[in-house]
Short mmCIF file of C-alpha atoms (C1' of nucleotides) in Angstrom, two decimals:
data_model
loop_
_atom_site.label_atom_id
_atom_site.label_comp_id
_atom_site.label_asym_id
_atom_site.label_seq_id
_atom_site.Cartn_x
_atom_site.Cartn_y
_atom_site.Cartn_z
CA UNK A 1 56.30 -17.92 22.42
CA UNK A 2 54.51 -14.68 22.77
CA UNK A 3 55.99 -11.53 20.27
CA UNK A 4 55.65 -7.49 20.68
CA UNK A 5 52.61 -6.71 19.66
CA UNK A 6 54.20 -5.13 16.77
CA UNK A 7 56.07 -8.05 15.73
CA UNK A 8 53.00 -9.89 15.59
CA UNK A 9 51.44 -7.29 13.04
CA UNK A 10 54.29 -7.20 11.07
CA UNK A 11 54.26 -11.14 10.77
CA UNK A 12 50.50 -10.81 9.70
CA UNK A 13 51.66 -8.22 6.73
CA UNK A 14 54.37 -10.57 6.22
CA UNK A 15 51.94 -13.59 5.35
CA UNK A 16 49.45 -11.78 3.38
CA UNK A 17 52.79 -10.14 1.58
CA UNK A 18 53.55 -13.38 0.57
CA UNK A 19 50.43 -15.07 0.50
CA UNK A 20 49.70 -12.47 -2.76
CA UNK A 21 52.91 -12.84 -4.44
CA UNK A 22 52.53 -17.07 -4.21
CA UNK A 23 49.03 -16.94 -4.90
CA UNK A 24 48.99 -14.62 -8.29
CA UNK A 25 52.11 -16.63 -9.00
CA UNK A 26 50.82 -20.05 -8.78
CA UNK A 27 47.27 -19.65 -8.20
CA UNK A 28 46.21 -20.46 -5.01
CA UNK A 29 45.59 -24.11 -5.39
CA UNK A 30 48.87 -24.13 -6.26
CA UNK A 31 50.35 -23.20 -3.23
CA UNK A 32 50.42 -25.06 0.21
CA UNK A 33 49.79 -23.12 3.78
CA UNK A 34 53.15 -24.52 5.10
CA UNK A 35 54.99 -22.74 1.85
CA UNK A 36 53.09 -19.20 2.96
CA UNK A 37 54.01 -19.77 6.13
CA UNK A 38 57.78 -20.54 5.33
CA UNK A 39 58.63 -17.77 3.16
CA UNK A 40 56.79 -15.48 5.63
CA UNK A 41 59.49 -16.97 8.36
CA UNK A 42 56.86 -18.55 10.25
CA UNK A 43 55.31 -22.09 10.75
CA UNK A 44 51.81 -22.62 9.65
CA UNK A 45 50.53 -22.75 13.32
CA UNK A 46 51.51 -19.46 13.29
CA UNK A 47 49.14 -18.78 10.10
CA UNK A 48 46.09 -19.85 11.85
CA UNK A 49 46.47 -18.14 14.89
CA UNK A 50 45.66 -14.52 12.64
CA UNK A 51 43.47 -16.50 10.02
CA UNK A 52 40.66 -18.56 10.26
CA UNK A 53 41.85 -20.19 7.29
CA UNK A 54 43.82 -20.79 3.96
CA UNK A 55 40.68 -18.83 2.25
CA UNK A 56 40.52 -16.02 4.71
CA UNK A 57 44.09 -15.30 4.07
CA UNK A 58 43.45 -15.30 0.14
CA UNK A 59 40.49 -13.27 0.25
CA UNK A 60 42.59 -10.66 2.15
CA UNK A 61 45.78 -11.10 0.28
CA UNK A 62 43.37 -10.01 -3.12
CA UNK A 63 42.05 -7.33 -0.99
CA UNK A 64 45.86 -5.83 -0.11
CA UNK A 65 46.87 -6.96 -4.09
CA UNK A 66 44.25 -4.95 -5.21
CA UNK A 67 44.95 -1.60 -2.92
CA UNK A 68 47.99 -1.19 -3.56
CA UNK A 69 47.47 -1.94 -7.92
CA UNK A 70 44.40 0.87 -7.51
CA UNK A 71 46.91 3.01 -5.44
CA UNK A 72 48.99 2.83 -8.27
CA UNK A 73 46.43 4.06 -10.70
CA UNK A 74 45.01 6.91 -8.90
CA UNK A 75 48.16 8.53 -8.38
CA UNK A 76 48.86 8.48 -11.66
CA UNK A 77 45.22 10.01 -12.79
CA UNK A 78 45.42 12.50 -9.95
CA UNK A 79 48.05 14.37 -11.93
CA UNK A 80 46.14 17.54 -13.25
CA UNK A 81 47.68 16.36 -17.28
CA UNK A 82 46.84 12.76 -16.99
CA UNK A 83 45.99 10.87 -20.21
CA UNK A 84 45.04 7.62 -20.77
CA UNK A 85 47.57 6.87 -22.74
CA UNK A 86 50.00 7.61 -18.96
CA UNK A 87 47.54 4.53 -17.58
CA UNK A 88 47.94 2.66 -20.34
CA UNK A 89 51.85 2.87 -20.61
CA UNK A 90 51.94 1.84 -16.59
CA UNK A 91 49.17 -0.91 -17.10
CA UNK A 92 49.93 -2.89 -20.86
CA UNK A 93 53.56 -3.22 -20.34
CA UNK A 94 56.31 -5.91 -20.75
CA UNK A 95 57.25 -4.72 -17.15
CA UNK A 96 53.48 -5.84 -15.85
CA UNK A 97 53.08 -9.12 -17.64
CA UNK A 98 56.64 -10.01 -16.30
CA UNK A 99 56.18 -9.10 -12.91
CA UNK A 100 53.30 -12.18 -12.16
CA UNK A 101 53.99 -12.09 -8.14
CA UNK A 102 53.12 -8.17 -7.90
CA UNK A 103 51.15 -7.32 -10.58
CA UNK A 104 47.22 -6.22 -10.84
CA UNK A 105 45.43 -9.08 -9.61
CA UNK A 106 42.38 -8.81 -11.52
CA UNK A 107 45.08 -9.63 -14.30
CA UNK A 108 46.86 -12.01 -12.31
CA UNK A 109 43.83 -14.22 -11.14
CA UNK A 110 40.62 -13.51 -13.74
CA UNK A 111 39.78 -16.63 -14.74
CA UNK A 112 40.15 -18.22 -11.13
CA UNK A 113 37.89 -15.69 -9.43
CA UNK A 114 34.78 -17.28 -11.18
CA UNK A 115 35.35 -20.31 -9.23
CA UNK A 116 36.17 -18.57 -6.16
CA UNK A 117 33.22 -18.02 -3.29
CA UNK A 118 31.07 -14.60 -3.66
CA UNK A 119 33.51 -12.58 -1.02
CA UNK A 120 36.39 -13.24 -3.52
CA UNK A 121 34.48 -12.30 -6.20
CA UNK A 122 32.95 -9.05 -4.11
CA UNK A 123 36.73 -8.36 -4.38
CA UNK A 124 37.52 -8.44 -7.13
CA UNK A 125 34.26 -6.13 -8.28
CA UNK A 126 35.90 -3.34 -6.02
CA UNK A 127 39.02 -3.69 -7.59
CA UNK A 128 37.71 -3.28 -11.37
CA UNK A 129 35.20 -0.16 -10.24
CA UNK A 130 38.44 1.47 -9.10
CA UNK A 131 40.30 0.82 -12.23
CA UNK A 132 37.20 1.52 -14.37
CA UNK A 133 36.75 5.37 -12.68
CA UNK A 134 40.79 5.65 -13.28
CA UNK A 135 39.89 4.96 -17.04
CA UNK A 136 37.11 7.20 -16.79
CA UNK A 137 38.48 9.84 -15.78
CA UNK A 138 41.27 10.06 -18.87
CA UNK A 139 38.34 10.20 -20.89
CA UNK A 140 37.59 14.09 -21.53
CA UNK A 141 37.31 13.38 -25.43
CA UNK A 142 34.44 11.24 -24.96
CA UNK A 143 30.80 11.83 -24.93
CA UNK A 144 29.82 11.48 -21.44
CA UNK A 145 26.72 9.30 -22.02
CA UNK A 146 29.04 6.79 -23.76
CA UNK A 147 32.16 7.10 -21.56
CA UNK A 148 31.77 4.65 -19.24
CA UNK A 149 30.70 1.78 -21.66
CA UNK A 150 34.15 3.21 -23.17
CA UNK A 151 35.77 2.57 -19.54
CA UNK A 152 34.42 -0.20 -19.47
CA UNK A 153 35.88 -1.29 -22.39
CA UNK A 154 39.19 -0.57 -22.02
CA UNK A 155 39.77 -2.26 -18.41
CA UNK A 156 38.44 -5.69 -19.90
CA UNK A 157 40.95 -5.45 -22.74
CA UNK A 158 43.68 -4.60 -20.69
CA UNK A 159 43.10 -7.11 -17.98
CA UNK A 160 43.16 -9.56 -21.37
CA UNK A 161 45.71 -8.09 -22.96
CA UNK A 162 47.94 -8.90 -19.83
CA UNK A 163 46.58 -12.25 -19.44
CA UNK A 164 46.79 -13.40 -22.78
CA UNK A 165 50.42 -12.30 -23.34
CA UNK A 166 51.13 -14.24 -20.15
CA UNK A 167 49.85 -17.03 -21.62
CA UNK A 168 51.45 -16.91 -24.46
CA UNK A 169 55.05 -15.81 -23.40
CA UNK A 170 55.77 -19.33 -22.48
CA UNK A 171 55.91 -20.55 -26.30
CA UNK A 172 55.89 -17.58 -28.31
CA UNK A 173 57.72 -14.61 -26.82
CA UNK A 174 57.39 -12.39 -29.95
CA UNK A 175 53.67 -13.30 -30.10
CA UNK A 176 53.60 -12.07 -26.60
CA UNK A 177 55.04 -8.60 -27.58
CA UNK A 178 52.75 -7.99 -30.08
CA UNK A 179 49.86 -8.69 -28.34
CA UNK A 180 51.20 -6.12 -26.04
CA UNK A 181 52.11 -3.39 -28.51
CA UNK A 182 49.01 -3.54 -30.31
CA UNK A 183 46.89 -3.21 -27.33
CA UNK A 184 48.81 -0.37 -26.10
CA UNK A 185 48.52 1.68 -29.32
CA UNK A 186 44.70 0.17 -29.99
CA UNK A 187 43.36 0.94 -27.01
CA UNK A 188 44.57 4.55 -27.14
CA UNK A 189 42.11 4.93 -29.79
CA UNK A 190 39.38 4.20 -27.93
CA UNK A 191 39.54 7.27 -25.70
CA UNK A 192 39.11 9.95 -28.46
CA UNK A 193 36.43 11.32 -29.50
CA UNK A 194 33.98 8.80 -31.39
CA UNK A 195 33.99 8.15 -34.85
CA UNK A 196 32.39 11.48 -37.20
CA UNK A 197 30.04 9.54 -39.82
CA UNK A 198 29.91 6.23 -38.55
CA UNK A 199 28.22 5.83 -35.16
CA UNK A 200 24.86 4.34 -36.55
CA UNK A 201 22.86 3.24 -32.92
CA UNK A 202 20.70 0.32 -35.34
CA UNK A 203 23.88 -0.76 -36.15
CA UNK A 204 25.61 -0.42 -33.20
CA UNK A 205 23.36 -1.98 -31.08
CA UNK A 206 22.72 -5.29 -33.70
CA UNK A 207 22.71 -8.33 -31.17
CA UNK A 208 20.91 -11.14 -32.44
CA UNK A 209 22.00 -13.93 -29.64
CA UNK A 210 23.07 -11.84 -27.03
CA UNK B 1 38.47 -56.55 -18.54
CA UNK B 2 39.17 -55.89 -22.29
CA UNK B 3 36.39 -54.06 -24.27
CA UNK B 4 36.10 -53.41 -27.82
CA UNK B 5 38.54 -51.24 -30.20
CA UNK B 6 35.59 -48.88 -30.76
CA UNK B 7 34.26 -48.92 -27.20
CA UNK B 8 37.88 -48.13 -26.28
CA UNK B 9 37.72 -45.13 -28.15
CA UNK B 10 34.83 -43.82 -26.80
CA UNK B 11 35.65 -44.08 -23.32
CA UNK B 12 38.49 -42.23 -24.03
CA UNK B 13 36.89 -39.72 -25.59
CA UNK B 14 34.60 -39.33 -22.49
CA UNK B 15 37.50 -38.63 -20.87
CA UNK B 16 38.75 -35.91 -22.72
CA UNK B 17 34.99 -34.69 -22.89
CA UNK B 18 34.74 -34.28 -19.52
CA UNK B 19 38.03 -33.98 -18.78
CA UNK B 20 37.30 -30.66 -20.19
CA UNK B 21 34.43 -29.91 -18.91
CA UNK B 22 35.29 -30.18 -15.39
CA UNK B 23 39.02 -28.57 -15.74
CA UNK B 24 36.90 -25.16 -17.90
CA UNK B 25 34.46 -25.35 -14.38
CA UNK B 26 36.95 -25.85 -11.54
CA UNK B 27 40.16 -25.88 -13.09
CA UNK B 28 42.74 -28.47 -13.41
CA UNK B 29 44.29 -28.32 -9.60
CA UNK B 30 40.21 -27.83 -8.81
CA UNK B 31 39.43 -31.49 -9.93
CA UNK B 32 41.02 -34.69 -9.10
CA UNK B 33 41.43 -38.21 -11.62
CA UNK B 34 38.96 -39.88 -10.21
CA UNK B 35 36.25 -37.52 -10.37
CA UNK B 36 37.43 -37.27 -14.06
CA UNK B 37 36.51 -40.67 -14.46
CA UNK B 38 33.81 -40.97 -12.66
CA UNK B 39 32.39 -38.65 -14.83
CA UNK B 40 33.43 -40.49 -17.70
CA UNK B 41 31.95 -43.88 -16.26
CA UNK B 42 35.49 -45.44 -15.99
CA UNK B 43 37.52 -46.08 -12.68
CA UNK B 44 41.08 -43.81 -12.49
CA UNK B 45 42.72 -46.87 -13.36
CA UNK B 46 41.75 -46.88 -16.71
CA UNK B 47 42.21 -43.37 -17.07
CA UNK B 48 46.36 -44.41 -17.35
CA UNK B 49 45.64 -46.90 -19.61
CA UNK B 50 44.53 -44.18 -22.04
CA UNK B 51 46.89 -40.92 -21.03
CA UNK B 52 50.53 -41.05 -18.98
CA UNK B 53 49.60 -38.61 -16.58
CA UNK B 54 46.69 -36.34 -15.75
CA UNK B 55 48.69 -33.45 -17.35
CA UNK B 56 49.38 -35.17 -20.13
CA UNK B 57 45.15 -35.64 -20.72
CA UNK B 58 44.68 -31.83 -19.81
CA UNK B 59 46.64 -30.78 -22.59
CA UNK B 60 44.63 -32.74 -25.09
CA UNK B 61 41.56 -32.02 -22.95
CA UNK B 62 42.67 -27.95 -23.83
CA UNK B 63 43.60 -28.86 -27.31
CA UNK B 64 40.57 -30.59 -28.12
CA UNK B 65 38.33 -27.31 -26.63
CA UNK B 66 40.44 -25.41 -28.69
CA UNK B 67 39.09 -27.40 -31.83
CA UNK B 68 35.35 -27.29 -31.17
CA UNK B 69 35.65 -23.88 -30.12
CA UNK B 70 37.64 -22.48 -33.31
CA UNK B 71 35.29 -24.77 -35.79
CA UNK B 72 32.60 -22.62 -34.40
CA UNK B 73 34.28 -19.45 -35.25
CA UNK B 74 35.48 -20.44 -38.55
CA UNK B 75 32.00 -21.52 -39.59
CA UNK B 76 30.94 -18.23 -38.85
CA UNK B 77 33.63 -16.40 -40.79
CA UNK B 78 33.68 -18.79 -43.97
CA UNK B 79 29.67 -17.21 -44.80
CA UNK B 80 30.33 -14.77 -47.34
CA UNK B 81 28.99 -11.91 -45.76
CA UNK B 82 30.48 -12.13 -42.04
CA UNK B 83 31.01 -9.60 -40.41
CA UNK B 84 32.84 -8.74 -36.68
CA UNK B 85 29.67 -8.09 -35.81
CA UNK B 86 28.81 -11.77 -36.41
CA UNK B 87 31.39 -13.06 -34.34
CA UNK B 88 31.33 -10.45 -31.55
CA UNK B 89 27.49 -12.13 -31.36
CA UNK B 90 28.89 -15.14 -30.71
CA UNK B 91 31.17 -14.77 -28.19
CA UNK B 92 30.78 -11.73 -26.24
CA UNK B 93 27.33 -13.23 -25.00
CA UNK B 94 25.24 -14.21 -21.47
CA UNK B 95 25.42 -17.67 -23.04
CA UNK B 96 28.85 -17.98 -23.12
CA UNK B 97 29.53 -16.35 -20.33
CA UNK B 98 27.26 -18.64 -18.53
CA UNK B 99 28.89 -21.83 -20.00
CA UNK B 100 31.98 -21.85 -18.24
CA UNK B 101 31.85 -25.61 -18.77
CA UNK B 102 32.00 -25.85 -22.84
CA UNK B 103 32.61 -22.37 -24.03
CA UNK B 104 36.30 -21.33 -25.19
CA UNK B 105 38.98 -22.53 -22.99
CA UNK B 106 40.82 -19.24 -24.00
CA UNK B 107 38.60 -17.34 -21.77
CA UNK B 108 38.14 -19.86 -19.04
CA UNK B 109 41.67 -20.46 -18.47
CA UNK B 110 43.80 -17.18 -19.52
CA UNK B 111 45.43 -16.62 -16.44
CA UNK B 112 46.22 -20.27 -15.32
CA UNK B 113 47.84 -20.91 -18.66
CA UNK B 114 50.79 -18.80 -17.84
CA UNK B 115 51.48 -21.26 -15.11
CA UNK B 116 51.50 -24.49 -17.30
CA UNK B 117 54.07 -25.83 -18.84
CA UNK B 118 55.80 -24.45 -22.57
CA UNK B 119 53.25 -27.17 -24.36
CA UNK B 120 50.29 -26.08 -22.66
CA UNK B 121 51.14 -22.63 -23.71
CA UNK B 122 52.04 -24.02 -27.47
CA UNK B 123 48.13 -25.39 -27.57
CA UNK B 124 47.07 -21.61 -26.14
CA UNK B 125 48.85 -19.91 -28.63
CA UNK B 126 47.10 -22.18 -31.50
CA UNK B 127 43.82 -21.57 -30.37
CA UNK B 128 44.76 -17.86 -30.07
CA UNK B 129 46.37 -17.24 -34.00
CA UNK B 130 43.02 -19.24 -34.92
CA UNK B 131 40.74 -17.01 -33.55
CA UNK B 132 42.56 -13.91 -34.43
CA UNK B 133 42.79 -15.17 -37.96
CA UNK B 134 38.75 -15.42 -38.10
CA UNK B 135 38.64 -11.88 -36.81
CA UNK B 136 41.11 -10.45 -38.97
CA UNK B 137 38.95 -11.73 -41.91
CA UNK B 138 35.98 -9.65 -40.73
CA UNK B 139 38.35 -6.31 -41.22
CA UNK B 140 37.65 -5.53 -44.33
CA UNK B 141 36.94 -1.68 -43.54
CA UNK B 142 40.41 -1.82 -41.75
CA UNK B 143 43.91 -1.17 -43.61
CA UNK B 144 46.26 -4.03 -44.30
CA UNK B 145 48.87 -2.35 -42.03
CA UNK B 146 46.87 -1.81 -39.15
CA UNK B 147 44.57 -5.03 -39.57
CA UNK B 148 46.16 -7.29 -37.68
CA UNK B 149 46.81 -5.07 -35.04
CA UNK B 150 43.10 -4.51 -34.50
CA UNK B 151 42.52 -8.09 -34.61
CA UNK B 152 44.84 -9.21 -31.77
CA UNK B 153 43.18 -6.35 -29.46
CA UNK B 154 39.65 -7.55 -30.23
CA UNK B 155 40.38 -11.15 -29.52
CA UNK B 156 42.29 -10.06 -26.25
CA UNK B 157 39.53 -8.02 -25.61
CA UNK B 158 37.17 -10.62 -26.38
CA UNK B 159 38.58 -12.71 -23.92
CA UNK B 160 38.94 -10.15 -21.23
CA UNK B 161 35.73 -9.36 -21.01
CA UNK B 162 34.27 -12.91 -20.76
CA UNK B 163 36.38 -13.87 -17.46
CA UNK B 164 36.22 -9.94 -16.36
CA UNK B 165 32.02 -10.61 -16.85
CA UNK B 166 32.26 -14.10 -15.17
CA UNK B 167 34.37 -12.96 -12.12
CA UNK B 168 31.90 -10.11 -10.97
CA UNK B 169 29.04 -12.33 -11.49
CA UNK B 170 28.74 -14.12 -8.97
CA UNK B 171 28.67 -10.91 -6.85
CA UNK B 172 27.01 -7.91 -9.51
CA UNK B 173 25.32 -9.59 -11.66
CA UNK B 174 24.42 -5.83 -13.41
CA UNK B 175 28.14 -5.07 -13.90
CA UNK B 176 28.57 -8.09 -15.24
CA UNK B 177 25.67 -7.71 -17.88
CA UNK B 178 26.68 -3.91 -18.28
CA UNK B 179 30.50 -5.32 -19.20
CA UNK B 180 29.39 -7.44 -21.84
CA UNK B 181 27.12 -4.95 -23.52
CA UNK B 182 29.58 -2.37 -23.23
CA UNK B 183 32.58 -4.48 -25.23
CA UNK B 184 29.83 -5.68 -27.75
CA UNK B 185 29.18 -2.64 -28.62
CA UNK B 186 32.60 -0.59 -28.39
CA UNK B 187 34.80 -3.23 -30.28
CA UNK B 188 32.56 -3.31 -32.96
CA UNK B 189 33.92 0.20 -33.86
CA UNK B 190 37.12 -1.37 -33.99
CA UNK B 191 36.09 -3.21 -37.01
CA UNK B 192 35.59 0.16 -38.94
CA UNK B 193 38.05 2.38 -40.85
CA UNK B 194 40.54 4.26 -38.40
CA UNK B 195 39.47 7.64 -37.98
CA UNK B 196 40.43 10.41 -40.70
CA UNK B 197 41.49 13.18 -38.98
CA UNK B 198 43.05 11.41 -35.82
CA UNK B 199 45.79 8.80 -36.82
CA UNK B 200 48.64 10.88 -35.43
CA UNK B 201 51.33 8.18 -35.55
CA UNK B 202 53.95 10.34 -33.13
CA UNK B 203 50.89 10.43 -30.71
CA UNK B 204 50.07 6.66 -31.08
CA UNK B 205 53.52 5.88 -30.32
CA UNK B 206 54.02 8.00 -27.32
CA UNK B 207 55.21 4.56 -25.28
CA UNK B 208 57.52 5.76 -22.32
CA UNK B 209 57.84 2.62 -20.27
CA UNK B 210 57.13 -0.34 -22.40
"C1'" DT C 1 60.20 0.87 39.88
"C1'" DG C 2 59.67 -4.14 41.08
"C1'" DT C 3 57.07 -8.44 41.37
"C1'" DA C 4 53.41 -11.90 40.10
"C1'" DC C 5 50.88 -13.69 36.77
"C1'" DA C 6 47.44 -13.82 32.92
"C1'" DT C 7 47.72 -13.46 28.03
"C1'" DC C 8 48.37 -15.20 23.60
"C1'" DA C 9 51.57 -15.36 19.23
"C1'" DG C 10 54.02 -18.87 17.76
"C1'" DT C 11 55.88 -23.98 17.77
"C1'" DG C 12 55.73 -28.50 16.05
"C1'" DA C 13 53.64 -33.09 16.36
"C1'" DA C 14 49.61 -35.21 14.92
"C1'" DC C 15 44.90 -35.70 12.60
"C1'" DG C 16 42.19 -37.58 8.68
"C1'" DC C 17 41.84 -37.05 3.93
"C1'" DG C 18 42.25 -37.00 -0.95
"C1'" DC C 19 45.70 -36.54 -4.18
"C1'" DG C 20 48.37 -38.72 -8.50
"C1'" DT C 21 50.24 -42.91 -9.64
"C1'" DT C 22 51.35 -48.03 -9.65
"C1'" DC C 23 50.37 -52.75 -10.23
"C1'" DA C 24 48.67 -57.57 -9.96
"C1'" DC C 25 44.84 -59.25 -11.78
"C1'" DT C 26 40.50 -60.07 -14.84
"C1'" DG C 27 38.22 -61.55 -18.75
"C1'" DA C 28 36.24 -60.25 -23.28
"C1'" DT C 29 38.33 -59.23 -27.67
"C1'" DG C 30 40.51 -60.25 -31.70
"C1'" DT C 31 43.94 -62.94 -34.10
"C1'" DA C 32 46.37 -67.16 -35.75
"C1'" DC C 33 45.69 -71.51 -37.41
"C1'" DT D 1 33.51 -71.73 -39.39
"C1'" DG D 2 35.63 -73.41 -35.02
"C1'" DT D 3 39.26 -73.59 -31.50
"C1'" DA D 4 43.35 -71.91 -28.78
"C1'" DC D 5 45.47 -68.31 -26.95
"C1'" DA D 6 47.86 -63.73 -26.79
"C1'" DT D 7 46.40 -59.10 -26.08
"C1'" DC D 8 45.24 -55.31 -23.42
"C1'" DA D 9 41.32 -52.03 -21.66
"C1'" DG D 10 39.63 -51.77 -17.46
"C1'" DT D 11 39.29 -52.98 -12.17
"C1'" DG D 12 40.25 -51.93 -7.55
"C1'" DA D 13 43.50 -52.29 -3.70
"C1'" DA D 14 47.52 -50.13 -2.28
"C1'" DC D 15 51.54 -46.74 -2.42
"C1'" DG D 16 53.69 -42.51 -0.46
"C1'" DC D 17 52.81 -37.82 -0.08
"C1'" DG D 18 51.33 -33.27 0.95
"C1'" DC D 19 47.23 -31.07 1.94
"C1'" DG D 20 44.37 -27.94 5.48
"C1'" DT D 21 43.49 -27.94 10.11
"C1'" DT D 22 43.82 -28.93 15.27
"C1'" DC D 23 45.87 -28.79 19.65
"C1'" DA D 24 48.82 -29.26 23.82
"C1'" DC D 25 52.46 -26.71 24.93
"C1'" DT D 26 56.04 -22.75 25.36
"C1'" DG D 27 57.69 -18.61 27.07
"C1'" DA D 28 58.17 -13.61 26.27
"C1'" DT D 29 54.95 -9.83 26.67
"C1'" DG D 30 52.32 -6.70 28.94
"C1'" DT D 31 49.29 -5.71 32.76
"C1'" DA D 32 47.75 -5.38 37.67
"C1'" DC D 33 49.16 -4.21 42.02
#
DNA sequence: TGTACATCAGTGAACGCGCGTTCACTGATGTAC
DNA sequence: TGTACATCAGTGAACGCGCGTTCACTGATGTAC
């Protein structure tokens, strides 16, 4: 039967809600339209009268993932003190890696995104642009022509960091929390100033199979 | 019918082979058993005379990744003058990036790993202390104490920025590029001595919600 | 404000399909004598 | 070396199942008058 207008919106928020929480937890291969549909308190008939399909409704659940993780990290850079070392206490975390279903979902669903079709992936590009200019912006100590190769940087270890000590948790917990506490403290390093003596371009810049 | 002992072995080895292949590609929910062995020139029947269960031959599918891909990386280290710079050649590279199919599973299946189950993770974890082991070797410049701190943020950061670099490509190719040149060349200052003047320990450890 | 009716969000049965797995069978291999 | 036969890797039909998607239908909503 026909709903309020407004109860049909909040359904929709209600199945890409859960659709993002399933999906980063179980990938979305891993997860069935009837279970979305269920645990949004609907049936899946339901589903496809406000999606198209099962990838419609994962391209936007990444899209409303990812808003809300980047809304997370601008607020905190918008604060007039902000360090990097604020981002990366919120971001490398025990707290993050345990919280799968409402994490970041570049962190969430890297490796998967490569296989994904080219909307997913235009995404997930928005996503790590947003992060990266977070990043950026903590970086005052560094020289501007190399700051955003430092930004740069720093999101792809973090997004590892996370993933890796996901991966890991499952067999070696205390593996896990050093992957975590290293990165933390590492990664800090990266957004002082560069090196006095040592930053030697030739050397730098050696790539012999790149 | 029956085949030889050695024939045997070789078709299950072409199972594992591309076994792997396909599950680094598509990922394991992404490909069924009987494209497996297809591939392999087998029907899915034989498939279960070889392995119990189509988990049971992505684990050694993983495991047996994990081996090529760590052989490579230990070759590289055992030279008497390797360096980080060496390895960070190797795999922080178009090349791997673009050979999702037999470059290192740790990269092409970080964030699905966390879903498997505790022996998948065991295998991860493996691969993981191999590869950080080969880095750690390269830190010569580095203190003892710090060392194998360093190491387990390169190789996470190693890792992140392969599937970070594969994910935007399909959709920014330049990102993509610009991420891989940026982590070659910034975690290679990892593998030098801390800086002198900065090491404040208190500041390091500034960790309010971990 | 009250009535008539078009709209359309949501229901639930049904669709074809491919999944992982099982199993009776085949027939060359490899062993026992 | 030759023969008899147990072994077992591999075949292919069949299993139940859950998948994504479709569709005829329902009935409250919201609009037109």
């Amino acid at each position: 039967m026909k709903v309020t207008r407004e109860k049909a919106a909040e359904n929709r928020a209600a199945l890409v809600r859960e659709a993002g929480r399933l999906f980063r937890e179980r990938g979305i291969d891993g997860v069935g339209v009837a279970e979305v549909s269920k645990a949004a308190g609907l049936t899946h008939g339901a589903l496809y009268a406000q999606f198209p399909s099962k990838d419609a409704l994962a391209a936007e659940a990444l899209g409303a993932g990812l808003e809300t993780s980047g809304a997370r990290l601008a607020k905190i850079v918008e604060r007039p003190d902000a360090s990097l070392a604020d981002l990366l206490d919120h971001y490398i975390s025990r707290r993050h890696r345990d919280d799968l279903a409402f994490g970041c979902p570049l962190a969430a669903s890297a490796s998967e995104i490569a296989r994904q079709d080219r909307s997913v992936s235009a995404r997930f590009v928005e996503g790590l642009e947003r992060m990266t200019a977070a990043v950026e912006a903590t970086l005052a100590d560094v020289p501007p022509e190399t700051r955003h190769q430092r930004a740069l940087t720093i999101v792809a270890a973090e997004i590892g960091a996370i993933a890796v000590a996901r991966a890991a948790a499952k067999s070696d917990l205390g593996l896990s929390n050093e992957i975590l506490s290293a990165a933390r403290i590492t990664l800090e390093q990266l957004g002082k100033e560069p090196r006095q003596g040592s930053v030697r371009k030739t050397r730098t810049r050696r790539r012999t199979s790149l």
